[in-house]
CSV table of C-alpha atoms in Angstrom, one decimal:
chain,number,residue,atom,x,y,z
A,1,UNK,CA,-34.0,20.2,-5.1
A,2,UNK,CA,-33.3,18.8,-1.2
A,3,UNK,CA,-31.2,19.1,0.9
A,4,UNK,CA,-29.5,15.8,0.4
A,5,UNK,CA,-29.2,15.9,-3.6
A,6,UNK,CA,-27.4,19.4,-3.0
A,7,UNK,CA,-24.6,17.6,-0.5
A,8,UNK,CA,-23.5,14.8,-1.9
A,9,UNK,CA,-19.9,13.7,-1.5
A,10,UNK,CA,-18.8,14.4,-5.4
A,11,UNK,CA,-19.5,18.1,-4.2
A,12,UNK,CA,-18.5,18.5,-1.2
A,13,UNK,CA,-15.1,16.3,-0.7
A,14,UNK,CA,-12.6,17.1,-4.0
A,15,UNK,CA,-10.4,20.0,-3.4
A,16,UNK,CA,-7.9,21.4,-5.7
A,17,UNK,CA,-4.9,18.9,-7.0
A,18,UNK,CA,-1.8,19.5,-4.5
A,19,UNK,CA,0.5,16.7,-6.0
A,20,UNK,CA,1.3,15.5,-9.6
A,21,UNK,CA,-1.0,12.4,-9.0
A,22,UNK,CA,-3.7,15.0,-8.6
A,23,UNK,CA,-2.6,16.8,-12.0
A,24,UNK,CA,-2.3,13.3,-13.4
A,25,UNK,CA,-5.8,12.2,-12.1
A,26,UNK,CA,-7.2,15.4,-13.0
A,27,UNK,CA,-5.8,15.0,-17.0
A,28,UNK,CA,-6.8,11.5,-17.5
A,29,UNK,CA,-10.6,12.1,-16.2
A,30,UNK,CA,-11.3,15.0,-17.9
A,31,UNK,CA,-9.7,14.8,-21.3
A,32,UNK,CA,-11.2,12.6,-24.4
A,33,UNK,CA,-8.9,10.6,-26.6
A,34,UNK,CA,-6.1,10.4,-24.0
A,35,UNK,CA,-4.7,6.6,-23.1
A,36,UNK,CA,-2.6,8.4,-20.3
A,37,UNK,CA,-0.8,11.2,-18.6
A,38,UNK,CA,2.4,12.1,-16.5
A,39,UNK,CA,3.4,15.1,-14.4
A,40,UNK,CA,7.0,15.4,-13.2
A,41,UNK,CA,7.9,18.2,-11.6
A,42,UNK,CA,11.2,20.3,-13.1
A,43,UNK,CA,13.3,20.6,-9.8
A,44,UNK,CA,16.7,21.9,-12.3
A,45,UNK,CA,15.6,24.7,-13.9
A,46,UNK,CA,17.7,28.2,-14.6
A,47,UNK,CA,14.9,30.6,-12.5
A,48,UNK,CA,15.4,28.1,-9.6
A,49,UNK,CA,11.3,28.3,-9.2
A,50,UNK,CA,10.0,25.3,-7.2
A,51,UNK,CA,6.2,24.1,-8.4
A,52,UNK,CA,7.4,24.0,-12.1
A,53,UNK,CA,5.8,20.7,-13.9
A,54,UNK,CA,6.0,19.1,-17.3
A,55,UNK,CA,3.2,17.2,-19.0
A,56,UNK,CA,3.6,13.9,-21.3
A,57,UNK,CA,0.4,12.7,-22.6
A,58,UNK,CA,0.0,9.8,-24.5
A,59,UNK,CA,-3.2,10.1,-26.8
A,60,UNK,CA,-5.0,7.6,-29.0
A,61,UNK,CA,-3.0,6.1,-31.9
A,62,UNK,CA,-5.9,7.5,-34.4
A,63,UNK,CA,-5.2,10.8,-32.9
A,64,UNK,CA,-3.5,13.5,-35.9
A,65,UNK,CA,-1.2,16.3,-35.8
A,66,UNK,CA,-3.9,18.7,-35.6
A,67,UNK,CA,-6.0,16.8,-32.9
A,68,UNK,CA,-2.8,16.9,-31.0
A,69,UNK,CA,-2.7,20.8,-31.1
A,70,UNK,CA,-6.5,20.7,-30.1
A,71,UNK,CA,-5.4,18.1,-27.1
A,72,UNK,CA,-3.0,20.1,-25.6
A,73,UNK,CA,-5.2,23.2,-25.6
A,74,UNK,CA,-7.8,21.5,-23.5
A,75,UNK,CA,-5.1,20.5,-21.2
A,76,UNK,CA,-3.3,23.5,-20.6
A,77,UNK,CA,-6.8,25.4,-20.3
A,78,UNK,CA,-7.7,22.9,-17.4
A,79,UNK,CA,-4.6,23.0,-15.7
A,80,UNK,CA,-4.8,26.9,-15.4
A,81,UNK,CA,-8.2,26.3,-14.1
A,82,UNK,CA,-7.4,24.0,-11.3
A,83,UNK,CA,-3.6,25.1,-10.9
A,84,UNK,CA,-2.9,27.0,-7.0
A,85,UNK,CA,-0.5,29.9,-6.5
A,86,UNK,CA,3.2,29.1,-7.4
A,87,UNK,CA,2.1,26.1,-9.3
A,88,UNK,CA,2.9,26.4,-13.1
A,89,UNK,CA,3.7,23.9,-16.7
A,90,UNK,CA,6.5,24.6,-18.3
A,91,UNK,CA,5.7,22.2,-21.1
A,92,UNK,CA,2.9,19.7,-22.8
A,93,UNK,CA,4.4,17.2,-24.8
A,94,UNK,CA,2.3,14.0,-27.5
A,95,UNK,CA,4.2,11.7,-26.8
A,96,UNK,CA,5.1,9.3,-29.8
A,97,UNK,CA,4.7,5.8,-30.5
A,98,UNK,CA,7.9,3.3,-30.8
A,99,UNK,CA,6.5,0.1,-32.2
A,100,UNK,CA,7.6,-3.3,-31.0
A,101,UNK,CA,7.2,-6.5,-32.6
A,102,UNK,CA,7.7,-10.1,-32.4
A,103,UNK,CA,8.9,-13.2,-34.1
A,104,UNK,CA,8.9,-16.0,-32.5
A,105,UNK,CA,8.4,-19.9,-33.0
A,106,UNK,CA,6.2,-21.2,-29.7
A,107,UNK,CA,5.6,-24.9,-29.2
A,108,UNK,CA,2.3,-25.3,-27.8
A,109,UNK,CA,0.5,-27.7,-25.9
A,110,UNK,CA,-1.9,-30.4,-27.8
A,111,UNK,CA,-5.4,-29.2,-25.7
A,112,UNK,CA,-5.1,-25.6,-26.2
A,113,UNK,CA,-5.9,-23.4,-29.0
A,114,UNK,CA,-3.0,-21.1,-30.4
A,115,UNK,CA,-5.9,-18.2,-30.9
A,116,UNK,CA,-6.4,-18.4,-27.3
A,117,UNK,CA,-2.1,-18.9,-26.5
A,118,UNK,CA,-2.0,-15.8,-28.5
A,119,UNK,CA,-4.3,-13.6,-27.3
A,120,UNK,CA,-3.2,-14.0,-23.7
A,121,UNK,CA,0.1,-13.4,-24.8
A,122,UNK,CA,-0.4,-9.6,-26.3
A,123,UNK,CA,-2.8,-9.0,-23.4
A,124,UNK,CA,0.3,-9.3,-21.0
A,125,UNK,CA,3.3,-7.8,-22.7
A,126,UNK,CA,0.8,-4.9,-23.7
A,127,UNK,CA,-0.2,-5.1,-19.6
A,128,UNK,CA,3.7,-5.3,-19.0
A,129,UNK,CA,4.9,-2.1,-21.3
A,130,UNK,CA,1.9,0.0,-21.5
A,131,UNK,CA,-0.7,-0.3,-18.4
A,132,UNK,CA,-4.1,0.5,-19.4
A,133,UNK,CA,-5.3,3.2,-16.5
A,134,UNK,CA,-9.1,1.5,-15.6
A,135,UNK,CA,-11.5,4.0,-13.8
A,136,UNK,CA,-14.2,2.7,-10.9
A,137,UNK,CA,-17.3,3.8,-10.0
A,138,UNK,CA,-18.3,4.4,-6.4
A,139,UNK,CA,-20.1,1.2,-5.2
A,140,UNK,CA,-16.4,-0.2,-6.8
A,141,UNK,CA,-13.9,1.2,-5.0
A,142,UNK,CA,-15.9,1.1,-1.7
A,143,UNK,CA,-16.0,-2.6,-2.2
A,144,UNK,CA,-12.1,-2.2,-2.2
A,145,UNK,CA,-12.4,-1.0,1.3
A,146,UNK,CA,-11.6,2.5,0.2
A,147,UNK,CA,-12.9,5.0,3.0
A,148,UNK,CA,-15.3,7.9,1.2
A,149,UNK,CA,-13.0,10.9,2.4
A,150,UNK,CA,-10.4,9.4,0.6
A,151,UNK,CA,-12.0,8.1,-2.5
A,152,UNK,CA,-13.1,11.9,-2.4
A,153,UNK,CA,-10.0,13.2,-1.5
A,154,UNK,CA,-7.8,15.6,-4.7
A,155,UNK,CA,-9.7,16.5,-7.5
A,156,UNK,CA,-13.0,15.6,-8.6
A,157,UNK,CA,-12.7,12.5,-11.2
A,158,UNK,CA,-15.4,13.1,-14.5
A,159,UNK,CA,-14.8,10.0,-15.7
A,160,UNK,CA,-14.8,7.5,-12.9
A,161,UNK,CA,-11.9,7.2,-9.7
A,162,UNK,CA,-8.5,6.0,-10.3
A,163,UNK,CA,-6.8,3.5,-7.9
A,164,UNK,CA,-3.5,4.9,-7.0
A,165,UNK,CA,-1.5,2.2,-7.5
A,166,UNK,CA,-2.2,2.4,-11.3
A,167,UNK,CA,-0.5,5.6,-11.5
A,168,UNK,CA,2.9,3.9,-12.3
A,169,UNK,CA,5.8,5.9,-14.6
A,170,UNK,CA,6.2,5.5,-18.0
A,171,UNK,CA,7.9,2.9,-19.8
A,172,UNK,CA,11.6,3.8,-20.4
A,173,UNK,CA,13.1,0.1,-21.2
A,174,UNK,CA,12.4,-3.1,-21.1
A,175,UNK,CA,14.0,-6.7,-21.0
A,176,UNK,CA,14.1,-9.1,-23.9
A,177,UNK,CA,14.6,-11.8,-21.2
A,178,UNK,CA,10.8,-10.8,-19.3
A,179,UNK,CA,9.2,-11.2,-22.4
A,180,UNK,CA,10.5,-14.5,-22.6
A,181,UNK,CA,9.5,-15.1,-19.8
A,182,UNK,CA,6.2,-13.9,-19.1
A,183,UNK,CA,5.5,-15.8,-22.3
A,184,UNK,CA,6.8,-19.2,-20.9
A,185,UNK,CA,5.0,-18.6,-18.2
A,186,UNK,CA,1.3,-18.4,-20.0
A,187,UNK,CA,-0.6,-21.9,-19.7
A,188,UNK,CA,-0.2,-24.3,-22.6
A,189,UNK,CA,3.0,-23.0,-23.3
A,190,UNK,CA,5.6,-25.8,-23.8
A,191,UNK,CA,8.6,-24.0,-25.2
A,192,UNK,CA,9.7,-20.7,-27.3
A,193,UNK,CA,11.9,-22.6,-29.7
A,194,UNK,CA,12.8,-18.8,-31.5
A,195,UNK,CA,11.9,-15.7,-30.3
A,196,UNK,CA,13.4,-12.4,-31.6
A,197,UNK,CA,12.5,-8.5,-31.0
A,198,UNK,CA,12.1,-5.1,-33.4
A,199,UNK,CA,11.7,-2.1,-31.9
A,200,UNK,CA,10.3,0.1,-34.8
A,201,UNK,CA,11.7,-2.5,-37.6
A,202,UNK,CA,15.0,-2.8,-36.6
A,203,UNK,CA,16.3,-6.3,-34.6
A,204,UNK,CA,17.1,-6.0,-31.0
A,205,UNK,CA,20.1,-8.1,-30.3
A,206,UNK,CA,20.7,-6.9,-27.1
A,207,UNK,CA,18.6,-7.9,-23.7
A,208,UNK,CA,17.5,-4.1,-23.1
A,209,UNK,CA,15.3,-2.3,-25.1
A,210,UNK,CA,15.2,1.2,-24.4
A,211,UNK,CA,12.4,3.9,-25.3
A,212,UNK,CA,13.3,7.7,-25.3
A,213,UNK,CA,12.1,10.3,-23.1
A,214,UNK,CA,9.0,11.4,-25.5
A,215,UNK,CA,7.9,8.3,-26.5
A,216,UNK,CA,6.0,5.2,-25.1
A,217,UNK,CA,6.3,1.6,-26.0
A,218,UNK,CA,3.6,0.2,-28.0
A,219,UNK,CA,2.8,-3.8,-29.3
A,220,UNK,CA,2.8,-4.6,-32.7
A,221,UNK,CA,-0.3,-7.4,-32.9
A,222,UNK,CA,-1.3,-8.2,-36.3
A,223,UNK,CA,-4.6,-9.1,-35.1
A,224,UNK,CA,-6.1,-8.0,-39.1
A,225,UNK,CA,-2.9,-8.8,-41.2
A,226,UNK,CA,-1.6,-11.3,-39.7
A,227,UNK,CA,-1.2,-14.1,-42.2
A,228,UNK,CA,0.7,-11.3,-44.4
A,229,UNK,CA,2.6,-10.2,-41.7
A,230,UNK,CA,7.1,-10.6,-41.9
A,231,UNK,CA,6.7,-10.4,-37.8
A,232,UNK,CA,4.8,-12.8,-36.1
A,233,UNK,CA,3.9,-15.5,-33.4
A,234,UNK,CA,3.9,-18.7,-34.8
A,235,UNK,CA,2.6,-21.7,-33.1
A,236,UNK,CA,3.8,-25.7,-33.3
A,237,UNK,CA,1.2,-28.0,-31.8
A,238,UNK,CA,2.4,-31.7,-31.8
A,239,UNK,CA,5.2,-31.1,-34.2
A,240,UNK,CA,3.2,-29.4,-36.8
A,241,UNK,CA,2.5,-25.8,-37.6
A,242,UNK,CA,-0.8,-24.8,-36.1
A,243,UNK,CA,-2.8,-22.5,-38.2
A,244,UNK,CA,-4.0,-19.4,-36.4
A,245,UNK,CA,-7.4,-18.4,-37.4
A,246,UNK,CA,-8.1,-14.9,-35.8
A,247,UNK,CA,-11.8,-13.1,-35.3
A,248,UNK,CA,-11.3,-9.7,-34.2
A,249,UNK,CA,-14.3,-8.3,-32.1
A,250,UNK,CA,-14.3,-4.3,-31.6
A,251,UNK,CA,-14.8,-3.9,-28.0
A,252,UNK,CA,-18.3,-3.9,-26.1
A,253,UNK,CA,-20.2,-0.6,-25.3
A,254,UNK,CA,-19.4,-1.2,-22.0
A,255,UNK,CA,-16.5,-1.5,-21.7
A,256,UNK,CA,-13.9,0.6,-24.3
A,257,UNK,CA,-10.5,-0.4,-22.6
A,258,UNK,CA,-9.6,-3.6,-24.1
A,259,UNK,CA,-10.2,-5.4,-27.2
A,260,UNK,CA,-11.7,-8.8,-27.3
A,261,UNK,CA,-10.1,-11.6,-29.8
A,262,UNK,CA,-12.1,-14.9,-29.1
A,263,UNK,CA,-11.0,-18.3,-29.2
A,264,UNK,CA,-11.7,-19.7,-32.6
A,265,UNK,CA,-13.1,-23.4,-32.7
């Protein structure tokens, strides 16, 4: 081996995580069948110790009870191993799922499809609740005119680098109102002549929806059921119903992050 394969920035740059974003980046790139993580320190606590964190991990919705157990083994076991002196967890916590889902009547415009409408529209209220965290490889994040000793800098990341600015918090509550409008706001949208919420079957009459502190908000789509669905989009294209035929397509090797739903013709 030379000189040059044995220096390489990946080895030479990360340090130990100093910050919760380092703890964060450090769960999310080196655990499997995670979606996301958060570390929030625990500044009130009855010892008065400072460098006290708790850990909320949202996994995969196949995940189980027992998977769970497993999940939070690996992350408490890598945490020890990267954690300084007077850092310590107090607590990991799953978090749970509270399910949201929409019916709504959406006039549409007569040169778009409603498949296409209504894909875009669970791509950005599921963008809007529950950001996806995307990982970059080198070449990408230098193209982002990202210097190497700070690409480098904090914890080495297993499964590709992290832009800060995707390290937002957690979803506590959300607006009725900006689903509205982020809606109206989708080409070949017309008008949303009905449009009511459920948070985990139960109407929301209210503008606010709120979420509790161990659990995450997640989109109801009925990509598979939706024909048999109670809660739905429905679509009006000149002044008739529009019927949605939906192909579900798994998503590529390539790229596991998102589901695909193609435009039907």
């Amino acid at each position: 081996m030379c000189i040059r394969d044995r220096h390489t920035p990946s080895k030479i740059l990360p340090s130990s995580p100093l910050s919760a974003k380092d703890f964060r980046k450090l769960i999310i790139t080196h655990t499997e069948q995670i979606k996301n993580a958060w570390v929030s320190s625990i500044i009130d606590n009855k010892f008065g110790f400072q460098g006290l964190y708790e850990v909320a991990v949202q996994c995969n919705e196949e995940i189980n009870a027992t998977k769970e157990e497993s999940i939070k083994s690996q992350i408490r076991d890598l945490l020890m191993n990267y954690r300084s002196l007077g850092t310590d967890f107090h607590e990991i916590k799953i978090l749970s799922s509270e399910m949201l889902s929409i019916n709504a009547k959406i006039h549409i415009d007569s040169f778009v499809l409603g498949e296409s409408i209504l894909a875009k529209i669970y791509h950005e209220i599921e963008q809007m609740i529950n950001p996806k965290v995307q990982f970059f490889d080198e070449a990408e994040m230098l193209e982002r005119n990202d210097d190497i000793s700070n690409l480098y800098a904090g914890p080495y990341q297993k499964t590709g680098f992290i832009e800060v600015d995707q390290l937002t918090s957690k979803t506590n509550e959300i607006y009725v109102s900006e689903l509205k409008e982020l809606i109206e706001n989708i080409e070949g949208v017309i008008e949303i002549l009905s449009f009511d919420v459920f948070k985990n079957g139960i109407k929301i009459f209210e503008d606010l929806v709120s979420f509790g502190r161990n659990s995450y908000p997640s989109l109801e789509k009925n990509i598979i059921d939706y024909h048999e669905a109670t809660d739905k989009i429905v679509f009006l294209r000149n002044n008739n119903h529009y019927e949605v035929c939906l192909l579900y397509t798994s998503p590529s090797p390539r790229d596991k992050r998102q589901s695909r739903m193609p435009s039907s013709a």
